[in-house]
Amino acid sequence: MNRTLSGKLPRSIGIIGGGQLGRMLIYCSCKLGFQYVVLDPDPSAPARPLAHHFIQGSLYDPASLRQLLEHSDIATYEIEHIDTRVLLKAEQAGHVLYPSPRLLEVIQDKWVQKEVLSKAGVPVPRFFSFDGSGLPADPLRRDGEPSRKEKSLAETRTPSSRALKEILMQLSQEKGIPYPLVQKSRKGGYDGRGVKVLRSPADPPMDTPSIIEEYIPFQKELAVMVARDRSGNTASYPVVEMVFNPDHNICDTVLAPARIPADIAEEARRVALRAVEALDGVGVFGVELFLTQDSRVLLNEVAPRPHNSGHYTIEACLTSQFEQHIRAISGLPLGATDLIRPAVMINLLGEEGAGGIPYVEGFEKALSIPGVSIHLYGKREVRPFRKMGHVTILGTSTDEILKKAEEIRSILKVRSIQK
Amino acid sequence: MNRTLSGKLPRSIGIIGGGQLGRMLIYCSCKLGFQYVVLDPDPSAPARPLAHHFIQGSLYDPASLRQLLEHSDIATYEIEHIDTRVLLKAEQAGHVLYPSPRLLEVIQDKWVQKEVLSKAGVPVPRFFSFDGSGLPADPLRRDGEPSRKEKSLAETRTPSSRALKEILMQLSQEKGIPYPLVQKSRKGGYDGRGVKVLRSPADPPMDTPSIIEEYIPFQKELAVMVARDRSGNTASYPVVEMVFNPDHNICDTVLAPARIPADIAEEARRVALRAVEALDGVGVFGVELFLTQDSRVLLNEVAPRPHNSGHYTIEACLTSQFEQHIRAISGLPLGATDLIRPAVMINLLGEEGAGGIPYVEGFEKALSIPGVSIHLYGKREVRPFRKMGHVTILGTSTDEILKKAEEIRSILKVRSIQK
């Protein structure tokens, strides 16, 4: 079905990655009349049953990526860990990709990301780069990988754990950023992996190219979904509060709206918008923020895609983050982001000790509670803390929904059949 | 993914018919973790791109229906015009089908439907049966088809148009139901087809087995979506107001909630619930009602499936009619039916004179209005008055959304490229 006479709007949208975000992108935006092509290495990827066309292949395989792009009028991705070199080439060859592969390159390297944002005036924790080889990082080198010369140097003098500790202690003093420090590997970290808190100079740092940040003893972690379309129009969603489970460092509860004063909420939206504009982003972006003890808002990280902290928008906002993403990248106007009702989202993680074929304990009981929406991602295998689904609860007050969330959490468990 | 240890819940759901209702059934309920198998004769059926498995075949073809049932744990339908004999046999062979084929048989014959409902105490317009052959219908014969004996009788004395008029006039006097009358063919009518208003004895009736009803000069046409699960639990949605376009007799605007006093809304919900209970229905049902000039509520018709008058529930209610249908037939508890915000739904019909490849004029402009959700069904061909999509508008007041609906109607048109 054509939606314009000129044929300017795409008909088919390629999605690199077929996980839960791809799955929700499809079922939350297909009403707009698009068809979807999905690339994923897993033949039982969550998005596959809803895809019009599925390509099984690695996200790093140039041939598979090209196949996806050839089947789609425009393409996007639901995961950051893709080979940007292939995407950059495809873009040069005329394929339309949002957010741009150039932006993805910046995001993929946490140190480069912070450099770009901080230079654009976005408030961030103080930081410096730390090369696991003991060499100072080159600010002009964006890929986070040591050059051949540096590699051979590093190989001949790979520093001991003790030497690394000393180098870091020195750098900490030089930069005037005291311990505790947070070390994050520049590339590939995800859901708490590749992150280490160094409480004192006695803690050995990871020996990987990293960004070192001051440790922020925050009041709250906040997040804002920001949408930006192809013409640069922006829209931001209500500020939410992210609650991380200390056991596994994965955010397991999102509360919308955040329990913060109006002026701080406004500042959080402003910071988030500025970040997405600094990145020249097109699509939706999950912007994670710290609210410091002295009530400053600092940017923590930007995800160039729909984000866990925005799942609540499916039921609670006039336009879901997934529909918004598709609107933004396809050239449609952005939708309204108003919160219709207060909401809480909880992640449905695999239970500790679970492994194998999943089943959802308490599914029927949880569904009988008014205002509860359960989204199961259809993953074939459960692992401890793996994201298997999520639950959104709508209500009229924060107290009411937080109480219901606790109830749901005690009822609903993803376990495995075998173990 | 299993949702119970016992494996009691179905994994795959078969949908007979792949039109827009099938399409919305999938995208509104797949979050619950089901997969869908769809049967439709049209290779470009709207539900196909979202179906996990698509079977191309006639809804009347026993082999295709059996194939669908064999691929599904439970099955349902999104259209009433199916061969119930095949479904009844399948049910006897152990396939699980909701709503039951027995109920579908009752619904398919408008006279039988009214008989069953009226005997259960549901208020309906006064009616009698009228056999196009001029013979009185046999109240015990449920299929609406004349017997062999009657057929041969009818063939030897097929009444003239004049004779039919006289027979009907006599019956009208005998039953004490004066003109104007509404004649509806017992089987196969849809969207105004198979319905004729007979203003006086001079109007010739259709010569088909029919139900004749008193003409109700209603204040309003109302509708209520009712859900009933496999254990007999029920839930009803807010009463809505249906506005029919006099040009083509298709409902083109649905307003939720209806502008009626609370006691009438309560009565409407009571009548609708009683009707679905009388039919022993499982699933969701679209119950169309008349509100008479003297403020009585009379049942007009029951659709055994999600219904056009319930599309607004996707955005405006805690549980959409589509998710509710899947909950009801799959053995899950029913969801809450609360209206979150006032809503208006308008159908997006093919423009007069349109034919061929469709395009949607004003798509981008309409999407830029806050609170507007557009659902395009992805049909490959547009015809005048064909349902090509719908629009739901959420707002805070009835006046506001009705005004927006008028604006949308003037912006958004489905035309064709060729003509």
GROMACS .gro file of N, CA, C and O in nm, chain A residues 13-19 21-23 25-26 35-42 45-57 59 64 67-68 71-72 76 78:
model
  164
   13ILE      N    1   1.129  -0.196   0.577
   13ILE     CA    2   1.231  -0.149   0.669
   13ILE      C    3   1.317  -0.267   0.712
   13ILE      O    4   1.264  -0.369   0.756
   14GLY      N    5   1.446  -0.253   0.695
   14GLY     CA    6   1.538  -0.358   0.739
   14GLY      C    7   1.579  -0.335   0.884
   14GLY      O    8   1.605  -0.220   0.922
   15ILE      N    9   1.582  -0.440   0.962
   15ILE     CA   10   1.625  -0.428   1.101
   15ILE      C   11   1.744  -0.520   1.124
   15ILE      O   12   1.733  -0.641   1.105
   16ILE      N   13   1.857  -0.461   1.159
   16ILE     CA   14   1.976  -0.539   1.188
   16ILE      C   15   1.967  -0.583   1.334
   16ILE      O   16   1.970  -0.500   1.424
   17GLY      N   17   1.950  -0.712   1.354
   17GLY     CA   18   1.926  -0.765   1.489
   17GLY      C   19   1.781  -0.801   1.506
   17GLY      O   20   1.693  -0.720   1.478
   18GLY      N   21   1.756  -0.924   1.551
   18GLY     CA   22   1.618  -0.972   1.563
   18GLY      C   23   1.579  -1.006   1.706
   18GLY      O   24   1.502  -1.097   1.730
   19GLY      N   25   1.633  -0.931   1.801
   19GLY     CA   26   1.599  -0.954   1.942
   19GLY      C   27   1.466  -0.891   1.978
   19GLY      O   28   1.385  -0.857   1.891
   21LEU      N   29   1.395  -0.597   2.084
   21LEU     CA   30   1.372  -0.461   2.036
   21LEU      C   31   1.322  -0.466   1.891
   21LEU      O   32   1.230  -0.393   1.854
   22GLY      N   33   1.379  -0.554   1.812
   22GLY     CA   34   1.332  -0.572   1.675
   22GLY      C   35   1.188  -0.622   1.672
   22GLY      O   36   1.106  -0.574   1.595
   23ARG      N   37   1.160  -0.716   1.761
   23ARG     CA   38   1.025  -0.771   1.771
   23ARG      C   39   0.923  -0.662   1.803
   23ARG      O   40   0.819  -0.649   1.739
   25LEU      N   41   0.969  -0.335   1.769
   25LEU     CA   42   0.964  -0.239   1.659
   25LEU      C   43   0.857  -0.281   1.559
   25LEU      O   44   0.779  -0.199   1.513
   26ILE      N   45   0.852  -0.410   1.529
   26ILE     CA   46   0.755  -0.456   1.430
   26ILE      C   47   0.613  -0.445   1.484
   26ILE      O   48   0.528  -0.381   1.424
   35GLN      N   49   0.650  -0.307   0.596
   35GLN     CA   50   0.688  -0.447   0.609
   35GLN      C   51   0.833  -0.452   0.654
   35GLN      O   52   0.907  -0.357   0.633
   36TYR      N   53   0.872  -0.563   0.716
   36TYR     CA   54   1.001  -0.568   0.785
   36TYR      C   55   1.086  -0.685   0.739
   36TYR      O   56   1.037  -0.796   0.722
   37VAL      N   57   1.215  -0.655   0.723
   37VAL     CA   58   1.314  -0.757   0.691
   37VAL      C   59   1.410  -0.760   0.808
   37VAL      O   60   1.455  -0.655   0.854
   38VAL      N   61   1.439  -0.879   0.859
   38VAL     CA   62   1.519  -0.889   0.981
   38VAL      C   63   1.642  -0.976   0.956
   38VAL      O   64   1.633  -1.081   0.893
   39LEU      N   65   1.756  -0.930   1.007
   39LEU     CA   66   1.880  -1.008   1.003
   39LEU      C   67   1.920  -1.047   1.144
   39LEU      O   68   1.930  -0.962   1.233
   40ASP      N   69   1.942  -1.175   1.165
   40ASP     CA   70   1.990  -1.222   1.296
   40ASP      C   71   2.057  -1.357   1.278
   40ASP      O   72   2.014  -1.437   1.195
   41PRO      N   73   2.163  -1.384   1.357
   41PRO     CA   74   2.228  -1.514   1.343
   41PRO      C   75   2.143  -1.629   1.399
   41PRO      O   76   2.161  -1.744   1.358
   42ASP      N   77   2.051  -1.598   1.492
   42ASP     CA   78   1.976  -1.701   1.562
   42ASP      C   79   1.848  -1.736   1.483
   42ASP      O   80   1.762  -1.651   1.464
   45ALA      N   81   1.527  -1.624   1.651
   45ALA     CA   82   1.531  -1.487   1.702
   45ALA      C   83   1.388  -1.437   1.730
   45ALA      O   84   1.296  -1.467   1.653
   46PRO      N   85   1.369  -1.364   1.840
   46PRO     CA   86   1.236  -1.316   1.878
   46PRO      C   87   1.158  -1.244   1.767
   46PRO      O   88   1.037  -1.258   1.757
   47ALA      N   89   1.227  -1.169   1.681
   47ALA     CA   90   1.156  -1.091   1.579
   47ALA      C   91   1.116  -1.176   1.458
   47ALA      O   92   1.033  -1.134   1.378
   48ARG      N   93   1.173  -1.294   1.446
   48ARG     CA   94   1.152  -1.370   1.324
   48ARG      C   95   1.005  -1.401   1.291
   48ARG      O   96   0.963  -1.383   1.177
   49PRO      N   97   0.923  -1.448   1.390
   49PRO     CA   98   0.786  -1.486   1.353
   49PRO      C   99   0.704  -1.371   1.297
   49PRO      O  100   0.605  -1.394   1.229
   50LEU      N  101   0.743  -1.247   1.323
   50LEU     CA  102   0.666  -1.132   1.275
   50LEU      C  103   0.728  -1.067   1.153
   50LEU      O  104   0.670  -0.976   1.094
   51ALA      N  105   0.847  -1.112   1.116
   51ALA     CA  106   0.915  -1.051   1.002
   51ALA      C  107   0.854  -1.100   0.872
   51ALA      O  108   0.817  -1.216   0.860
   52HIS      N  109   0.844  -1.009   0.776
   52HIS     CA  110   0.797  -1.050   0.644
   52HIS      C  111   0.904  -1.134   0.576
   52HIS      O  112   0.875  -1.226   0.502
   53HIS      N  113   1.028  -1.098   0.603
   53HIS     CA  114   1.140  -1.171   0.543
   53HIS      C  115   1.251  -1.179   0.647
   53HIS      O  116   1.283  -1.079   0.710
   54PHE      N  117   1.307  -1.298   0.666
   54PHE     CA  118   1.411  -1.316   0.767
   54PHE      C  119   1.539  -1.365   0.700
   54PHE      O  120   1.535  -1.456   0.617
   55ILE      N  121   1.649  -1.302   0.735
   55ILE     CA  122   1.779  -1.344   0.683
   55ILE      C  123   1.861  -1.394   0.801
   55ILE      O  124   1.885  -1.320   0.896
   56GLN      N  125   1.901  -1.521   0.794
   56GLN     CA  126   1.984  -1.574   0.902
   56GLN      C  127   2.130  -1.550   0.869
   56GLN      O  128   2.181  -1.599   0.767
   57GLY      N  129   2.197  -1.472   0.951
   57GLY     CA  130   2.337  -1.444   0.924
   57GLY      C  131   2.397  -1.360   1.033
   57GLY      O  132   2.325  -1.296   1.112
   59LEU      N  133   2.573  -1.056   1.225
   59LEU     CA  134   2.566  -0.910   1.214
   59LEU      C  135   2.700  -0.852   1.170
   59LEU      O  136   2.710  -0.735   1.138
   64SER      N  137   2.574  -1.087   0.452
   64SER     CA  138   2.441  -1.088   0.514
   64SER      C  139   2.387  -0.946   0.527
   64SER      O  140   2.269  -0.920   0.500
   67GLN      N  141   2.275  -0.825   0.199
   67GLN     CA  142   2.149  -0.890   0.160
   67GLN      C  143   2.031  -0.818   0.227
   67GLN      O  144   1.930  -0.789   0.164
   68LEU      N  145   2.048  -0.787   0.356
   68LEU     CA  146   1.943  -0.714   0.428
   68LEU      C  147   1.915  -0.580   0.362
   68LEU      O  148   1.800  -0.543   0.337
   71HIS      N  149   1.720  -0.588   0.044
   71HIS     CA  150   1.578  -0.621   0.060
   71HIS      C  151   1.498  -0.509   0.125
   71HIS      O  152   1.377  -0.523   0.143
   72SER      N  153   1.562  -0.400   0.166
   72SER     CA  154   1.492  -0.297   0.241
   72SER      C  155   1.507  -0.161   0.172
   72SER      O  156   1.609  -0.134   0.111
   76THR      N  157   1.765   0.008   0.981
   76THR     CA  158   1.802   0.056   1.114
   76THR      C  159   1.860  -0.063   1.191
   76THR      O  160   1.872  -0.172   1.135
   78GLU      N  161   1.893  -0.260   1.597
   78GLU     CA  162   1.839  -0.266   1.733
   78GLU      C  163   1.948  -0.301   1.831
   78GLU      O  164   1.921  -0.329   1.947
   0.00000   0.00000   0.00000
